Short mmCIF file of C-alpha atoms in Angstrom, two decimals:
data_model
loop_
_atom_site.label_atom_id
_atom_site.label_comp_id
_atom_site.label_asym_id
_atom_site.label_seq_id
_atom_site.Cartn_x
_atom_site.Cartn_y
_atom_site.Cartn_z
CA MET A 410 24.11 10.61 -16.49
CA SER A 411 23.71 7.23 -14.83
CA THR A 412 22.92 7.27 -11.12
CA ALA A 413 24.39 4.62 -8.83
CA PHE A 414 22.49 3.55 -5.75
CA LYS A 415 23.69 1.98 -2.57
CA PHE A 416 21.85 0.77 0.48
CA GLU A 417 22.90 1.74 3.98
CA ASN A 418 21.74 0.82 7.47
CA GLU A 419 19.70 -2.25 6.62
CA ILE A 420 17.68 -3.21 9.69
CA VAL A 421 15.71 -6.43 9.90
CA GLN A 422 12.84 -7.19 12.27
CA ARG A 423 12.04 -10.91 12.16
CA SER A 424 8.42 -11.98 12.55
CA GLU A 425 5.73 -14.04 10.89
CA ARG A 426 4.84 -13.10 7.32
CA ALA A 427 4.37 -9.33 7.04
CA LYS A 428 1.59 -8.27 4.66
CA SER A 429 1.71 -4.46 4.92
CA VAL A 430 4.03 -1.72 6.17
CA GLU A 431 3.59 2.02 6.70
CA PHE A 432 5.68 4.79 8.27
CA HIS A 433 4.18 7.16 10.80
CA PRO A 434 4.57 10.77 9.52
CA THR A 435 6.16 12.16 12.70
CA GLU A 436 7.11 9.29 15.03
CA PRO A 437 10.01 6.85 14.33
CA TRP A 438 7.49 4.07 13.82
CA ILE A 439 6.62 1.48 11.21
CA LEU A 440 3.15 -0.10 11.31
CA VAL A 441 3.22 -3.77 10.34
CA SER A 442 0.33 -6.19 9.76
CA LEU A 443 0.93 -9.92 9.90
CA HIS A 444 -0.55 -13.00 8.27
CA SER A 445 -0.99 -14.39 11.81
CA GLY A 446 -3.67 -11.77 12.63
CA THR A 447 -1.47 -9.43 14.69
CA VAL A 448 -0.54 -5.79 14.06
CA TYR A 449 2.41 -4.11 15.71
CA ILE A 450 4.19 -0.75 15.74
CA TRP A 451 7.97 -1.05 15.50
CA ASN A 452 10.35 1.74 16.54
CA TYR A 453 13.19 1.70 14.04
CA GLN A 454 15.36 4.01 16.14
CA SER A 455 15.31 1.90 19.29
CA GLN A 456 14.62 -1.31 17.31
CA THR A 457 11.90 -2.26 19.77
CA THR A 458 8.19 -3.01 19.49
CA GLU A 459 6.12 -0.07 20.76
CA LYS A 460 2.62 -1.57 20.57
CA THR A 461 1.02 -4.88 19.64
CA PHE A 462 -2.63 -5.45 18.70
CA LYS A 463 -4.01 -8.97 18.40
CA VAL A 464 -6.70 -8.28 15.81
CA ALA A 465 -8.08 -11.63 14.65
CA GLU A 466 -7.31 -15.29 14.14
CA SER A 467 -7.22 -14.66 10.40
CA PRO A 468 -4.63 -12.71 8.37
CA VAL A 469 -4.49 -8.92 8.49
CA ARG A 470 -3.56 -7.81 4.98
CA SER A 471 -3.72 -4.05 5.47
CA ALA A 472 -3.13 -1.60 8.32
CA LYS A 473 -2.86 2.19 8.17
CA PHE A 474 -2.24 5.07 10.52
CA ILE A 475 -4.83 7.83 10.86
CA PRO A 476 -2.44 10.30 12.52
CA SER A 477 -4.93 13.15 12.98
CA LYS A 478 -6.99 10.89 15.27
CA ARG A 479 -4.09 8.85 16.73
CA TRP A 480 -5.73 5.74 15.32
CA VAL A 481 -4.70 2.57 13.55
CA ILE A 482 -7.23 1.05 11.14
CA VAL A 483 -6.98 -2.57 9.99
CA GLY A 484 -8.78 -4.82 7.54
CA SER A 485 -8.65 -8.59 7.92
CA ASP A 486 -9.70 -11.85 6.30
CA ASP A 487 -12.71 -12.15 8.63
CA ALA A 488 -14.18 -9.21 6.62
CA PHE A 489 -14.08 -6.84 9.61
CA ILE A 490 -12.61 -3.37 9.92
CA ARG A 491 -11.23 -2.49 13.35
CA VAL A 492 -9.98 0.84 14.64
CA TYR A 493 -7.63 1.26 17.61
CA ASP A 494 -6.31 4.22 19.56
CA TYR A 495 -2.57 3.71 19.25
CA GLY A 496 -1.93 5.67 22.45
CA THR A 497 -4.19 3.68 24.78
CA MET A 498 -4.56 0.56 22.55
CA GLU A 499 -8.32 0.86 23.10
CA LYS A 500 -10.54 -0.55 20.34
CA ILE A 501 -12.52 2.42 18.99
CA LYS A 502 -14.70 0.65 16.42
CA GLU A 503 -15.34 -2.82 15.01
CA PHE A 504 -17.75 -3.73 12.22
CA GLN A 505 -18.20 -6.19 9.38
CA ALA A 506 -17.43 -4.25 6.24
CA HIS A 507 -17.56 -6.89 3.48
CA LYS A 508 -18.64 -10.42 2.65
CA ASP A 509 -15.09 -11.69 2.03
CA TYR A 510 -11.42 -10.97 2.76
CA ILE A 511 -10.42 -7.31 3.02
CA ARG A 512 -7.32 -6.83 0.88
CA CYS A 513 -6.70 -3.13 1.43
CA VAL A 514 -7.76 -0.08 3.39
CA GLY A 515 -6.89 3.42 2.18
CA VAL A 516 -7.02 6.60 4.27
CA HIS A 517 -7.86 9.92 2.63
CA PRO A 518 -5.09 12.50 3.24
CA THR A 519 -7.42 15.34 4.26
CA LEU A 520 -11.05 14.14 4.53
CA PRO A 521 -12.57 11.73 7.11
CA TYR A 522 -12.77 8.94 4.53
CA VAL A 523 -11.50 5.38 4.43
CA LEU A 524 -11.76 3.06 1.44
CA SER A 525 -11.90 -0.71 1.81
CA ALA A 526 -11.34 -3.22 -1.00
CA SER A 527 -12.35 -6.85 -0.82
CA ASP A 528 -12.45 -10.27 -2.43
CA ASP A 529 -16.20 -9.70 -2.80
CA ALA A 530 -15.18 -7.45 -5.76
CA VAL A 531 -16.63 -4.39 -4.01
CA ILE A 532 -15.05 -1.16 -2.77
CA LYS A 533 -16.69 0.83 0.01
CA LEU A 534 -16.25 4.36 1.33
CA TRP A 535 -16.56 4.94 5.08
CA ASP A 536 -16.95 8.30 6.86
CA TRP A 537 -15.68 8.27 10.44
CA GLU A 538 -17.36 11.60 11.19
CA LYS A 539 -20.68 9.88 10.50
CA ASP A 540 -19.92 7.03 12.92
CA TRP A 541 -18.31 4.99 10.15
CA GLU A 542 -21.34 5.07 7.87
CA CYS A 543 -20.82 3.53 4.44
CA THR A 544 -21.53 6.53 2.23
CA GLN A 545 -20.78 4.94 -1.15
CA THR A 546 -20.36 1.48 -2.68
CA PHE A 547 -18.36 0.99 -5.87
CA GLU A 548 -19.09 -2.05 -8.04
CA GLY A 549 -17.72 -2.95 -11.45
CA HIS A 550 -14.71 -5.18 -10.92
CA SER A 551 -15.27 -8.86 -11.71
CA HIS A 552 -12.60 -10.31 -9.39
CA TYR A 553 -10.86 -9.58 -6.09
CA VAL A 554 -10.04 -5.89 -5.57
CA MET A 555 -6.44 -5.90 -4.35
CA ARG A 556 -5.57 -2.22 -3.92
CA VAL A 557 -7.00 1.29 -3.81
CA ALA A 558 -5.16 4.62 -3.89
CA PHE A 559 -6.47 8.15 -3.47
CA ASP A 560 -5.39 10.65 -6.14
CA PRO A 561 -3.10 13.22 -4.45
CA GLN A 562 -4.10 15.88 -6.99
CA ASP A 563 -7.88 15.37 -6.84
CA PRO A 564 -9.46 14.87 -3.39
CA ASN A 565 -12.52 13.25 -4.95
CA ALA A 566 -10.76 10.65 -7.11
CA PHE A 567 -9.16 7.28 -6.49
CA ALA A 568 -7.84 4.29 -8.44
CA SER A 569 -8.40 0.58 -7.87
CA ALA A 570 -6.57 -2.54 -9.05
CA SER A 571 -8.14 -5.98 -9.38
CA LEU A 572 -7.28 -9.54 -10.30
CA ASP A 573 -9.62 -9.00 -13.28
CA GLY A 574 -6.64 -7.23 -14.89
CA ALA A 575 -8.19 -3.76 -14.81
CA ILE A 576 -7.46 -0.41 -13.23
CA LYS A 577 -10.56 1.66 -12.59
CA ILE A 578 -10.70 5.37 -11.81
CA TRP A 579 -13.56 6.53 -9.58
CA ASN A 580 -15.12 9.64 -8.10
CA VAL A 581 -16.08 9.25 -4.44
CA HIS A 582 -19.51 10.74 -5.15
CA SER A 583 -20.46 8.23 -7.86
CA SER A 584 -20.91 4.46 -7.75
CA ALA A 585 -19.90 4.09 -11.41
CA ALA A 586 -16.27 4.15 -12.56
CA LYS A 587 -15.13 7.19 -14.57
CA PHE A 588 -13.03 4.98 -16.84
CA THR A 589 -11.32 1.60 -16.99
CA LEU A 590 -7.85 0.59 -18.16
CA ASP A 591 -7.44 -3.00 -19.35
CA ALA A 592 -4.00 -2.81 -17.87
CA HIS A 593 -2.39 -6.25 -17.79
CA GLU A 594 -2.68 -9.73 -19.23
CA LYS A 595 -3.08 -11.15 -15.72
CA GLY A 596 -4.38 -9.91 -12.40
CA LEU A 597 -3.24 -6.68 -10.75
CA ASN A 598 -1.91 -6.56 -7.22
CA PHE A 599 -1.08 -2.89 -6.85
CA VAL A 600 -1.84 0.61 -8.09
CA ASP A 601 -0.49 3.98 -6.99
CA TYR A 602 -0.04 7.53 -8.23
CA PHE A 603 3.11 9.54 -8.77
CA SER A 604 4.12 12.85 -10.29
CA ARG A 605 7.34 13.77 -12.07
CA ASP A 606 8.14 17.08 -13.82
CA ASP A 607 4.51 18.26 -13.56
CA LYS A 608 3.27 15.06 -15.17
CA HIS A 609 0.85 12.77 -13.36
CA TYR A 610 1.14 8.99 -13.66
CA LEU A 611 -0.29 5.74 -12.40
CA LEU A 612 1.83 2.73 -11.45
CA SER A 613 0.58 -0.86 -11.58
CA GLY A 614 2.03 -4.23 -10.59
CA SER A 615 0.76 -7.54 -11.94
CA ASP A 616 0.85 -11.32 -11.90
CA ASP A 617 2.20 -11.09 -15.47
CA TYR A 618 5.59 -10.31 -13.81
CA THR A 619 5.61 -6.68 -14.99
CA ALA A 620 4.93 -3.23 -13.63
CA LYS A 621 3.59 -0.47 -15.86
CA VAL A 622 3.60 3.31 -15.90
CA TRP A 623 0.41 4.98 -17.16
CA ASP A 624 -0.55 8.46 -18.25
CA ASP A 625 -3.42 8.98 -15.82
CA LYS A 626 -5.21 11.42 -18.16
CA GLY A 627 -5.11 9.62 -21.49
CA GLY A 628 -4.85 6.12 -20.09
CA SER A 629 -1.92 5.20 -22.32
CA CYS A 630 0.94 2.98 -21.16
CA VAL A 631 4.10 5.08 -20.95
CA HIS A 632 6.48 2.27 -20.09
CA THR A 633 6.57 -1.39 -19.07
CA LEU A 634 9.05 -2.41 -16.38
CA GLU A 635 10.21 -5.94 -17.20
CA GLY A 636 12.65 -8.20 -15.42
CA HIS A 637 10.93 -9.70 -12.38
CA GLU A 638 10.64 -13.49 -12.43
CA HIS A 639 7.39 -13.73 -10.46
CA ASN A 640 4.28 -11.70 -9.55
CA VAL A 641 4.89 -7.99 -8.93
CA THR A 642 3.22 -7.30 -5.60
CA ALA A 643 4.15 -3.67 -4.83
CA VAL A 644 5.15 -0.54 -6.75
CA CYS A 645 5.90 2.97 -5.56
CA ALA A 646 7.69 6.12 -6.67
CA HIS A 647 10.00 7.54 -4.03
CA PRO A 648 9.15 11.19 -3.25
CA GLU A 649 12.71 12.19 -2.34
CA LEU A 650 14.62 10.34 -5.07
CA PRO A 651 14.06 10.03 -8.85
CA ILE A 652 13.29 6.33 -8.64
CA VAL A 653 10.46 3.82 -8.90
CA ILE A 654 10.65 0.79 -6.61
CA THR A 655 9.06 -2.58 -7.35
CA GLY A 656 8.78 -5.67 -5.15
CA SER A 657 7.95 -9.20 -6.17
CA GLU A 658 7.35 -12.76 -5.10
CA ASP A 659 10.72 -13.47 -6.74
CA GLU A 660 12.11 -12.00 -3.47
CA THR A 661 13.78 -9.02 -5.16
CA LEU A 662 13.42 -5.28 -4.77
CA ARG A 663 14.18 -3.47 -8.03
CA ILE A 664 15.09 0.19 -8.45
CA TRP A 665 14.18 1.95 -11.71
CA ASP A 666 15.05 5.41 -13.00
CA ALA A 667 11.87 7.51 -12.75
CA ASN A 668 12.76 9.44 -15.91
CA SER A 669 14.10 6.81 -18.32
CA PHE A 670 12.50 3.85 -16.45
CA GLY A 671 15.70 1.86 -16.94
CA LEU A 672 16.68 -0.69 -14.29
CA LYS A 673 19.28 0.74 -11.90
CA HIS A 674 19.64 -1.92 -9.24
CA SER A 675 18.23 -5.22 -8.01
CA LEU A 676 18.41 -6.17 -4.33
CA LYS A 677 17.60 -9.55 -2.83
CA PHE A 678 17.04 -9.36 0.92
CA GLY A 679 16.89 -13.08 1.52
CA HIS A 680 13.78 -12.75 3.67
CA GLY A 681 11.34 -14.44 1.30
CA ARG A 682 8.65 -13.01 -0.93
CA ILE A 683 7.96 -9.27 -0.85
CA TRP A 684 4.38 -8.17 -0.14
CA ASP A 685 4.47 -4.42 0.41
CA ILE A 686 6.78 -1.38 0.20
CA ALA A 687 6.53 1.93 2.05
CA TYR A 688 8.68 5.06 1.99
CA GLN A 689 9.05 7.79 4.57
CA LYS A 690 8.40 11.30 3.30
CA GLY A 691 11.27 13.66 3.99
CA SER A 692 13.85 10.88 4.23
CA ARG A 693 15.38 8.09 2.18
CA ARG A 694 14.08 5.29 4.36
CA THR A 695 12.18 2.48 2.70
CA ALA A 696 10.43 -0.38 4.50
CA VAL A 697 9.70 -3.75 2.92
CA ALA A 698 7.23 -6.40 4.11
CA CYS A 699 8.49 -9.94 3.52
CA ASP A 700 7.69 -13.56 4.37
CA GLU A 701 10.10 -13.47 7.31
CA GLY A 702 9.31 -10.02 8.71
CA ILE A 703 10.31 -6.53 7.60
CA ALA A 704 13.47 -4.84 6.39
CA MET A 705 14.25 -1.14 6.40
CA VAL A 706 16.96 0.38 4.21
CA GLU A 707 18.22 3.84 3.41
CA ILE A 708 18.70 4.37 -0.31
CA VAL A 709 21.65 6.66 -0.98
CA CYS A 710 22.63 8.04 -4.37
#
């Protein structure tokens, strides 16, 4: 039976171009990184800014919470990783991690690991319990590495997406990729995992204007999500609803059925291009990073 979706309680926080968004797991906070080099924590309940960190003069393309340590970690175009205590706003660590822009940082859900992905085509693994030692370097992509995602079912595995058009699957203990998917005709901007009915999938978003769903075991394409009119910049499967969400530089957010993969709804915020999407576990809140700030909506069936 067809499912209708509606959007309630849209809240907009205007700012410079937002490049990444993430919900805190327990606080009513959204972490936002900006093209201007600033990171801030926004309280969506009070609709006020809780904290602001001026990180660099160059864009910050990725910022993540490390809740177990009460930290925020950021990667910026000056090739540095910086870590802040979000309670005191003290800078905990700062170091040059790459030779070029850092596109993404990824935090392991249970281990003291952070991945960084860069325009130098290299991925690195950092261990904060070893004073942020780089414990592994992963080479094999031939273009900018845009995104990394840890596998929620295998603590030692992760996926990467690159503008070389490939998805690579890695083990954290090996510098060589386990396998490669020649995924799209043009560059990839995004990769993530999701599970549905005991099946495990990969999602990808590309400059060929499509998103794809992959069988993560056999590497076959299960479905292609077509309809965007520009680069697909973000893809995620909502954990509370049977939907896949895609965002694009065509300024639309599209909602797809996670079982049939048919298009259910298209929403245009009017806040410019979309750069990132985040959901909040245990709720129906979704945050979207746009050219003109962020929007948060509740998706209701």
